Coordinates of C-alpha atoms (C1' of nucleotides) in Angstrom, one line a residue:
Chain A
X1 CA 0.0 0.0 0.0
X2 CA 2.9 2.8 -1.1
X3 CA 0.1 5.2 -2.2
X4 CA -1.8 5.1 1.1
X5 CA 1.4 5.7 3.0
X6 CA 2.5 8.7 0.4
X7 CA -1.1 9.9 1.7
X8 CA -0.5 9.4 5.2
X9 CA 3.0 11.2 4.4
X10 CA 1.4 14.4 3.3
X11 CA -1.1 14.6 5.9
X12 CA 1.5 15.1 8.3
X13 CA 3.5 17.0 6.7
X14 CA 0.3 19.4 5.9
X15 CA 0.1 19.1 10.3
X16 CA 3.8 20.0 10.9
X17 CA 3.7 22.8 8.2
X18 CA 0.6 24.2 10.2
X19 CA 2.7 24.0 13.4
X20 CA 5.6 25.3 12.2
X21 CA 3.9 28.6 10.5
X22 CA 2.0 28.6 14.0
X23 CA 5.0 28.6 16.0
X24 CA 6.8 31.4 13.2
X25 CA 4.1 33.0 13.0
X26 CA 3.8 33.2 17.3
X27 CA 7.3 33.5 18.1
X28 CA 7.6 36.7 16.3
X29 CA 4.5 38.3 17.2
X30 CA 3.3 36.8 20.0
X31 CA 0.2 34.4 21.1
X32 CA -2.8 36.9 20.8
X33 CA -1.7 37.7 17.2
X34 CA -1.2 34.5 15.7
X35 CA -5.0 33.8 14.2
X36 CA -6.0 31.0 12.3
X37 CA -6.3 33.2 9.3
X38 CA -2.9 34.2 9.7
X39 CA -1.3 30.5 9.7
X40 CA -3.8 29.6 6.9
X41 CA -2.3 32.7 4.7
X42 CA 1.2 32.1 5.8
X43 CA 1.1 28.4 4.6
X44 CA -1.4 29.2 1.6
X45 CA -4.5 27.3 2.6
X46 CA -8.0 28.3 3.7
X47 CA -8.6 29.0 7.2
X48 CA -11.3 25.4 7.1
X49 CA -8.1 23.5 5.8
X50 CA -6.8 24.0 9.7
X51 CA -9.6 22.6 11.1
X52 CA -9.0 19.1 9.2
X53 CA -5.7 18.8 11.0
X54 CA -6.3 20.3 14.6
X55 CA -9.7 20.4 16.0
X56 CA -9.2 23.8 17.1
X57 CA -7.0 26.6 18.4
X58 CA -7.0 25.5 21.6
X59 CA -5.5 22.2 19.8
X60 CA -2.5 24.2 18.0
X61 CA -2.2 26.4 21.3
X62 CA -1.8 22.7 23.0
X63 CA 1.2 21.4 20.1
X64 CA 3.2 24.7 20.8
X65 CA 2.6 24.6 24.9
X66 CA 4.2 20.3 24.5
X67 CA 6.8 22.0 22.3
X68 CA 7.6 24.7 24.7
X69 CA 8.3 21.8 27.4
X70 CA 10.5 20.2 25.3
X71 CA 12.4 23.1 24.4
X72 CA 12.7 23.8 28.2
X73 CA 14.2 20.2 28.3
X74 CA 16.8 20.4 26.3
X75 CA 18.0 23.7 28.4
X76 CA 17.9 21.2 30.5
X77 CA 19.7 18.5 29.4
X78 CA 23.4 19.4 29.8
X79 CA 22.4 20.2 33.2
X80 CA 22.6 16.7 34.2
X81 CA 26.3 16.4 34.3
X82 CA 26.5 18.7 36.8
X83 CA 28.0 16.8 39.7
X84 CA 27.0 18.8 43.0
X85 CA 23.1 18.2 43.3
X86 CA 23.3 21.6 45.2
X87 CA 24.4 23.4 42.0
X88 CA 22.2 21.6 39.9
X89 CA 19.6 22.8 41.4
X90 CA 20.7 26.3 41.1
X91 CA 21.4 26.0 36.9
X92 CA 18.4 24.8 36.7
X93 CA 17.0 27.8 38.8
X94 CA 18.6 29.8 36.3
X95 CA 18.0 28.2 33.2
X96 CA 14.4 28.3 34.1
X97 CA 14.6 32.0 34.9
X98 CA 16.6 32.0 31.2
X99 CA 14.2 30.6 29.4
X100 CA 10.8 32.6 30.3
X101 CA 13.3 35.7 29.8
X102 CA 14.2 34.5 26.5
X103 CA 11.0 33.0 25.6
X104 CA 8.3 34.7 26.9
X105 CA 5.5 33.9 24.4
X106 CA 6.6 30.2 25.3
X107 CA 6.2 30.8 28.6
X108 CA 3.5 32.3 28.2
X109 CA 1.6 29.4 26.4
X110 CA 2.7 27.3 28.6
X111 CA 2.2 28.1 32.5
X112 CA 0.3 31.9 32.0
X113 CA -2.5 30.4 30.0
X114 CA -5.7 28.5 31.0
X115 CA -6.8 26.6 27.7
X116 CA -4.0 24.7 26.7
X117 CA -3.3 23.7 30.4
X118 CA -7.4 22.7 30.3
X119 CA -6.6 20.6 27.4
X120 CA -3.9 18.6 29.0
X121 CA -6.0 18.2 32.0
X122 CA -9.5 16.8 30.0
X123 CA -7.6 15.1 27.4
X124 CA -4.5 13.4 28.5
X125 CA -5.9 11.3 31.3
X126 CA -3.2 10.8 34.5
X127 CA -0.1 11.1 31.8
X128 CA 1.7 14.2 30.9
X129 CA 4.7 13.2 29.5
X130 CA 6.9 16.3 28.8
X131 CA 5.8 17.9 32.1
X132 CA 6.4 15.1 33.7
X133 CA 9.8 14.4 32.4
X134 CA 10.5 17.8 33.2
X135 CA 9.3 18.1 36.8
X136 CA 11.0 14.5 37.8
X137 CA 14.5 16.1 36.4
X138 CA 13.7 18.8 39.3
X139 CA 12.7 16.1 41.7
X140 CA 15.5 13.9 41.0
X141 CA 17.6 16.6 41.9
X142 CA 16.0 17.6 45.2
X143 CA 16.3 13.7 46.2
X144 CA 20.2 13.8 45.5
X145 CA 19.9 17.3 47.2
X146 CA 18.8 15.7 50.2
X147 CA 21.9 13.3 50.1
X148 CA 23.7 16.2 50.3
X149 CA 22.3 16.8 53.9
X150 CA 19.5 19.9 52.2
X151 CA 16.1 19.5 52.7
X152 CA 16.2 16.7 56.1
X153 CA 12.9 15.7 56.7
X154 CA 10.9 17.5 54.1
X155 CA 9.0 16.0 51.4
X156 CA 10.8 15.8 48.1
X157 CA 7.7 16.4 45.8
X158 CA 6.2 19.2 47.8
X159 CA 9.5 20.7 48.1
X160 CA 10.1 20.6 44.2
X161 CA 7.0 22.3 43.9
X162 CA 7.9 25.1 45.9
X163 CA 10.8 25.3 44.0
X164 CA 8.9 25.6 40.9
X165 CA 6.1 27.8 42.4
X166 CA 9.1 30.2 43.8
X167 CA 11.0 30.9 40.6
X168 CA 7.5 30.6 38.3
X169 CA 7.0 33.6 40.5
X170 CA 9.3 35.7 39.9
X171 CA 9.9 34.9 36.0
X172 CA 5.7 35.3 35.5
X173 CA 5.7 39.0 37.8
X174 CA 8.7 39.8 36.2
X175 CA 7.3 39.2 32.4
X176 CA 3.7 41.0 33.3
X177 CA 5.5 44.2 34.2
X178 CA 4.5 44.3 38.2
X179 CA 8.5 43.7 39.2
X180 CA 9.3 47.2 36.9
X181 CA 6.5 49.4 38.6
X182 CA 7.9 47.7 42.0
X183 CA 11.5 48.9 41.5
X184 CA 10.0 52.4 40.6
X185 CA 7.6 53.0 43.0
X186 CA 10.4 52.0 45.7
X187 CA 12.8 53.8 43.9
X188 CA 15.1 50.6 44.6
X189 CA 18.7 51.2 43.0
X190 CA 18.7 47.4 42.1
X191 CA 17.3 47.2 38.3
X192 CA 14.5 44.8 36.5
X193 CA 16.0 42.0 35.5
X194 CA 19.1 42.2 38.5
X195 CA 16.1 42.2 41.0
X196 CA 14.8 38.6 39.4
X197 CA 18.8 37.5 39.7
X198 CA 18.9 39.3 43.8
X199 CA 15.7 37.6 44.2
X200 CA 16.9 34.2 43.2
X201 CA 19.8 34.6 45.0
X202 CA 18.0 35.4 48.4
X203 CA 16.1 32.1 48.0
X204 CA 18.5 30.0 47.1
X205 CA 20.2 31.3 50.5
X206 CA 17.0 30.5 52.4
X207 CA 17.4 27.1 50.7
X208 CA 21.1 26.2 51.8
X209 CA 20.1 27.0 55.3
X210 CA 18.5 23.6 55.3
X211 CA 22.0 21.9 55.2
X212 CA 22.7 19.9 58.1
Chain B
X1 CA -23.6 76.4 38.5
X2 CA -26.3 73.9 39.8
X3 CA -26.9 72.6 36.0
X4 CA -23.4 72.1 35.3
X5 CA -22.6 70.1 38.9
X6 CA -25.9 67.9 38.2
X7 CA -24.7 67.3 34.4
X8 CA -21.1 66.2 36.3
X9 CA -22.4 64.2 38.7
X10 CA -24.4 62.0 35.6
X11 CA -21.2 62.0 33.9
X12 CA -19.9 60.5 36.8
X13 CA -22.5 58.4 37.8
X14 CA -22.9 56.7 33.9
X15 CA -19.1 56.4 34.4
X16 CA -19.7 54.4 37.7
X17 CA -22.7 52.6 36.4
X18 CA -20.3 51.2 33.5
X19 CA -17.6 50.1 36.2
X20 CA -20.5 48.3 38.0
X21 CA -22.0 46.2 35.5
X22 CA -18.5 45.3 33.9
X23 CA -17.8 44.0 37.5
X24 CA -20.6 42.3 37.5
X25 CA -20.1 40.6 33.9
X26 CA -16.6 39.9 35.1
X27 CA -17.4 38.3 38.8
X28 CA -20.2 35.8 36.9
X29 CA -18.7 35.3 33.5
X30 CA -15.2 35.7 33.9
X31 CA -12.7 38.5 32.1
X32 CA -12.8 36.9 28.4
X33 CA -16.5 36.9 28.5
X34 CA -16.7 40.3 29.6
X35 CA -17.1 42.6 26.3
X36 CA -17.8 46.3 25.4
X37 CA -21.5 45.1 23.8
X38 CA -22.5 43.0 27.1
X39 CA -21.4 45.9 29.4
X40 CA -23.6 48.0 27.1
X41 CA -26.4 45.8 26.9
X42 CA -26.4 45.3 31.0
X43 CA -26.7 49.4 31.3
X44 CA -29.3 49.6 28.5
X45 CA -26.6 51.5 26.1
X46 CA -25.4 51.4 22.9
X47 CA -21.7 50.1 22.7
X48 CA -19.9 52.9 21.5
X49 CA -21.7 55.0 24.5
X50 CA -18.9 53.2 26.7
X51 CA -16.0 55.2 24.7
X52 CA -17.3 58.9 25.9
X53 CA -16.9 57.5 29.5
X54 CA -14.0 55.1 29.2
X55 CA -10.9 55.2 26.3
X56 CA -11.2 51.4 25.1
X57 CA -11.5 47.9 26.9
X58 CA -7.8 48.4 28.5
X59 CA -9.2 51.3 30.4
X60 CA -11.8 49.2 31.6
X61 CA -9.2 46.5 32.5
X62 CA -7.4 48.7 34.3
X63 CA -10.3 50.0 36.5
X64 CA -11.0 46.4 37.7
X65 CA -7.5 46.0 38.3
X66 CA -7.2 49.0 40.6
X67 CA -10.3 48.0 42.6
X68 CA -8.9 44.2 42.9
X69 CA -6.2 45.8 44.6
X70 CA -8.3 47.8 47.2
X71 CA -10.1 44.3 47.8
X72 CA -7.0 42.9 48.5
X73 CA -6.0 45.8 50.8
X74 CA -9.4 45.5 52.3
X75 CA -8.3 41.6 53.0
X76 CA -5.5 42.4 54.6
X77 CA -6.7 45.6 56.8
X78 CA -7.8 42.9 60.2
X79 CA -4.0 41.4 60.0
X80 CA -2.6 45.0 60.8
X81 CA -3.6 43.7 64.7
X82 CA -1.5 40.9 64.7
X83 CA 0.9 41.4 67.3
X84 CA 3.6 39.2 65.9
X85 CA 5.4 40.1 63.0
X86 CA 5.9 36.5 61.8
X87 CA 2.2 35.4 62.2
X88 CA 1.5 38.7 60.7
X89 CA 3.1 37.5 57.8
X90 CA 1.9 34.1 57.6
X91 CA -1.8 35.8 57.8
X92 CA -1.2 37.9 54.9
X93 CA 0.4 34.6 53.2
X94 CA -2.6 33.0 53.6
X95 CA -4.9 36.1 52.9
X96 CA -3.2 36.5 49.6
X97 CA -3.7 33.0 48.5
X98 CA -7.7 33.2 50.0
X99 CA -7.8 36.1 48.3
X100 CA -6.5 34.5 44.7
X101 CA -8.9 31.3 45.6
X102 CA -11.9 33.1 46.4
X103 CA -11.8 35.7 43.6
X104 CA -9.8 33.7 40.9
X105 CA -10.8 36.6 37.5
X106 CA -9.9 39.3 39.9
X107 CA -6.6 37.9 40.5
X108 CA -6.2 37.2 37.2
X109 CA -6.6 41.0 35.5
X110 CA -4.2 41.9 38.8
X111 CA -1.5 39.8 38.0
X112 CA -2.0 37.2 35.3
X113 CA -2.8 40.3 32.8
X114 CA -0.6 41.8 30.8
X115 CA -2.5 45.3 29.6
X116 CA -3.6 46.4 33.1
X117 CA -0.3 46.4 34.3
X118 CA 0.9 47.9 30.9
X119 CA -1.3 50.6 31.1
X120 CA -0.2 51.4 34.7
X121 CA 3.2 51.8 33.3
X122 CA 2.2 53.6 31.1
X123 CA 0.2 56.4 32.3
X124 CA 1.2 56.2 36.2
X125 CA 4.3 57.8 36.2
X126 CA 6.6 56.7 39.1
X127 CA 3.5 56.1 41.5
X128 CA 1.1 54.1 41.9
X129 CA -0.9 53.8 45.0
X130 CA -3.1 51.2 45.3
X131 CA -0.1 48.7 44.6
X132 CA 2.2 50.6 46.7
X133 CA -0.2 50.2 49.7
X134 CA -0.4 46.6 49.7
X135 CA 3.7 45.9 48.9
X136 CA 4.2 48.6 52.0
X137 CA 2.1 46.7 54.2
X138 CA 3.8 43.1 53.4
X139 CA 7.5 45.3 53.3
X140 CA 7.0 46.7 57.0
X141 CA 5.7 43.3 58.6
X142 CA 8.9 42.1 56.9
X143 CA 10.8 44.7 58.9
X144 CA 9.1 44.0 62.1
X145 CA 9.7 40.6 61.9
X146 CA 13.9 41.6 61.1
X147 CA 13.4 43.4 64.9
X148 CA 12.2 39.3 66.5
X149 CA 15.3 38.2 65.2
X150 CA 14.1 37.4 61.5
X151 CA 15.8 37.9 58.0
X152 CA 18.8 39.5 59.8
X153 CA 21.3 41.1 56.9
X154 CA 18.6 40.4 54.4
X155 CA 17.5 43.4 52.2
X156 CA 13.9 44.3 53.3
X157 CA 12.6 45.2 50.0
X158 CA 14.5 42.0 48.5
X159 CA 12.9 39.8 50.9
X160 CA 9.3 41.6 50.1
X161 CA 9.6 40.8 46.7
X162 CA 10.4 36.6 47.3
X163 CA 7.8 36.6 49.3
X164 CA 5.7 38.1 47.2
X165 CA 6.7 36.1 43.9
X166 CA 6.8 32.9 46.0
X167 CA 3.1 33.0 46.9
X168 CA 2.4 34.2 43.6
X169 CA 3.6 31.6 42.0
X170 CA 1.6 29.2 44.0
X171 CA -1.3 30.9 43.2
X172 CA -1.2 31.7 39.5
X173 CA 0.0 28.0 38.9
X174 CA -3.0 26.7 41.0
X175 CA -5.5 29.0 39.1
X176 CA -3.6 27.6 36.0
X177 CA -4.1 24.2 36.4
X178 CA -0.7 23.2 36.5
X179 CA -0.7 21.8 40.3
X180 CA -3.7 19.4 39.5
X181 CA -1.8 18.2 37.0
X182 CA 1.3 17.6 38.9
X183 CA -0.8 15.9 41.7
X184 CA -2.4 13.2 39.5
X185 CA 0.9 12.3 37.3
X186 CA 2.4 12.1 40.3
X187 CA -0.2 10.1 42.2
X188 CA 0.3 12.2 45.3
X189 CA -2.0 11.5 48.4
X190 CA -2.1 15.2 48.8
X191 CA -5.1 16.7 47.1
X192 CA -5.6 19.8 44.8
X193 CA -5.9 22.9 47.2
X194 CA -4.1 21.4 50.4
X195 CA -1.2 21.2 48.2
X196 CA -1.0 25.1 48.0
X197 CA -1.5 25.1 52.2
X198 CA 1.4 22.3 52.3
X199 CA 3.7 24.4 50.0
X200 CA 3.4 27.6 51.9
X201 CA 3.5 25.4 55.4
X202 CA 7.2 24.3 53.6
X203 CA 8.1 28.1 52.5
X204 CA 7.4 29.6 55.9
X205 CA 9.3 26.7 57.5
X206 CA 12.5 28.4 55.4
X207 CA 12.0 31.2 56.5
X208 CA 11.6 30.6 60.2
X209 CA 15.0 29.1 59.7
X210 CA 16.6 32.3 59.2
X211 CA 15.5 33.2 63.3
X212 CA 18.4 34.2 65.2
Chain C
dA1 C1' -17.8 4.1 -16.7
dA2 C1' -20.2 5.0 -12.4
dA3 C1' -20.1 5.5 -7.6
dT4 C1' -17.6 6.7 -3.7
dT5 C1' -14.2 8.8 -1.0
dT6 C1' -10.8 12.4 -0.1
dA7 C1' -8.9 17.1 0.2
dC8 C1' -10.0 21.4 0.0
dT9 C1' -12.7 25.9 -0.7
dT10 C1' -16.5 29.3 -0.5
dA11 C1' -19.9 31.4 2.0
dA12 C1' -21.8 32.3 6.1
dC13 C1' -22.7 32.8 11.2
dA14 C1' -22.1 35.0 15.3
dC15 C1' -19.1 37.3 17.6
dT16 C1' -15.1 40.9 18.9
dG17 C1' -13.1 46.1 19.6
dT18 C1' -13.3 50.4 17.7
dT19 C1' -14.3 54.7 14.7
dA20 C1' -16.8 58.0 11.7
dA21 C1' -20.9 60.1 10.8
dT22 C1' -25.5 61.3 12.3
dT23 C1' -29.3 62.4 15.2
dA24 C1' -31.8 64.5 19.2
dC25 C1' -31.6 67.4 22.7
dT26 C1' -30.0 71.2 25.8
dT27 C1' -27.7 75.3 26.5
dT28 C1' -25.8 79.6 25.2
dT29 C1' -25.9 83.6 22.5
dG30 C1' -27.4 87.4 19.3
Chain D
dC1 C1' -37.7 84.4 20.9
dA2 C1' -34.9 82.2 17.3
dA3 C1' -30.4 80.9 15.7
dA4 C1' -26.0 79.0 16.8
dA5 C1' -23.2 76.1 19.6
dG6 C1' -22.4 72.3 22.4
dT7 C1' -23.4 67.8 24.4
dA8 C1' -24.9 63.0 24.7
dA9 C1' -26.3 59.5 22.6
dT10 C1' -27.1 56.7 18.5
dT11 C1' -26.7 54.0 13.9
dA12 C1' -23.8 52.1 10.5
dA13 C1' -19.7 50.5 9.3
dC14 C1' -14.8 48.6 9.3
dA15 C1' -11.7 45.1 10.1
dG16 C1' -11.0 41.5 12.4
dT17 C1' -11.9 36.8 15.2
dG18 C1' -13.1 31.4 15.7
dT19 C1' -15.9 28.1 13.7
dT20 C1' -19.4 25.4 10.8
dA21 C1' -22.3 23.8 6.8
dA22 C1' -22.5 23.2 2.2
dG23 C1' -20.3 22.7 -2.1
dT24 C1' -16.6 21.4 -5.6
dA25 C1' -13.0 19.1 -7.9
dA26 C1' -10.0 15.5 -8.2
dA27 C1' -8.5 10.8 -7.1
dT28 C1' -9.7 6.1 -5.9
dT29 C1' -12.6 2.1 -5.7
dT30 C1' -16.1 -0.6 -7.5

DNA sequence: AAATTTACTTAACACTGTTAATTACTTTTG
DNA sequence: CAAAAGTAATTAACAGTGTTAAGTAAATTT
């Protein structure tokens, strides 16, 4: 059956092209912008061809959010290596904090918005592979942390969440502006960005206090 | 000028009237549901009636946002009689993520919303009161807890801000979605909400570490 | 060669925010 | 008092959005 597999061929490609003139089309100027008109036009199809290949925006805003995780993956991939579970933890601290700086619309799909979270949550039963893969890198490391003598006696799931919760905090402030008007209104000498990094820093100093 | 004060005061009142059934809209229906031609239909205008009293949907945004922020104040007003700085804090801990629970679209145009706080940086010069209130009131209980032996040779404003973003992030990743998730992939015995209360138990726990 | 399936398009619905032009009414002025 | 000016609201329209139903043209199967 070569011809139904030639078929089959296209059909994806048609799906990837829509994705990748999605993801063009949203890393340049943003989520709100990207339309279905606008990927239809960009890969010169009618705005019904989309709906053939994903059953709606929320289903393309879903592709990009699972491509956003694995993109955060492979920032943290090299990671790994590092040796001292303590440091680890920090890089990937930072690399997190990197990679909502210098992805925000990717961040944004994927931890500011409701609908494609929804998606995952009605759709994907109890699996979630690329978050998962993701958050057990970050609990793996808190395990070996706690080898290191950090985090005695304190849960090493709820304890990765509150490391993910801390720093999602200050990347998703700092990216909707509030962390600017803060360093105005106070007048602080410390600037925008340096404020996320001082920030960071402070909690990572509340963290090695744990070491016994 | 009797006319002229009564015409004012129906400018204002229309203005007010607008404000009120957009809250309304907003409380029941949520932010995205909430547009120019409902508002208009709740006050028994037409649409473009809204634009001689507000400049566009942003402006509305914005007016929302500044009275989520007095409701928040408004939460935190009994905690002022807390005697101890440290339970003072962990009140307004648990106020904030009451408040984000209870009133999740409020939250959401306060800090999951990018043009309210665009237009405040915008258009509010190096002030802006209604935010400053609340981020003075968590910044002094912070310096009150630095006099019981708390946070010693830690930056006050610093602290404020992790804090701040560390509760936030529970919050807007609980509103998100992104906690149930974690919770069922992970098969944790912990449920939904009591997660949040857990994580916050863990973060004060750091911080009572730093008690001298 | 006829019937059926497939891939795609056109047209339309029901919305959205927003602006320009227009009406109805009130106030001020000559 | 009547004409001019100003005000508050409207209607109509623009340019866009996501999405669906119906139709078309080509390829495949019968």
């Amino acid at each position: 059956m070569g011809i139904k597999e030639r078929k089959q061929k296209h059909k994806e490609d048609l799906r990837s092209k829509i994705l990748e003139a999605a993801k063009e089309l949203f890393v340049k100027e943003g989520f709100e912008a990207t339309s279905i008109r606008k990927i239809a036009a960009k890969i010169e199809f009618s705005p019904t061809t989309i709906y053939l290949y994903y059953k709606d925006k929320n289903d393309i805003a879903y592709a990009l959010h699972q491509e956003g995780f694995s993109l955060l993956r492979t920032q943290f991939l090299p990671l790994m290596h590092v040796e001292s579970a303590f440091e680890r933890l920090k890089a990937i601290g930072k690399a997190y904090i990197d990679f909502g700086f210098k992805n925000p619309d990717y961040y944004f799909v994927m931890f500011m918005l409701k609908d494609p979270m929804d998606f995952v949550n009605q759709n994907c039963g109890d699996e979630w592979e690329e978050g998962e893969r993701v958050f057990d890198f970050l609990e793996q490391t808190i395990v070996d942390c706690q080898a290191e003598g950090y985090f005695k006696d304190m849960d090493k799931e709820l304890m990765a969440v509150n490391a993910w919760t801390s720093v999602h905090g200050m990347v998703s402030l700092y990216l909707m502006g509030h962390l600017k008007k803060v360093a105005e209104v106070k007048n602080l000498q410390i600037e925008n960005e340096n404020l996320i990094e001082e920030s960071f820093k402070l909690y990572i100093d509340l963290l090695a206090r744990t070491k016994q």
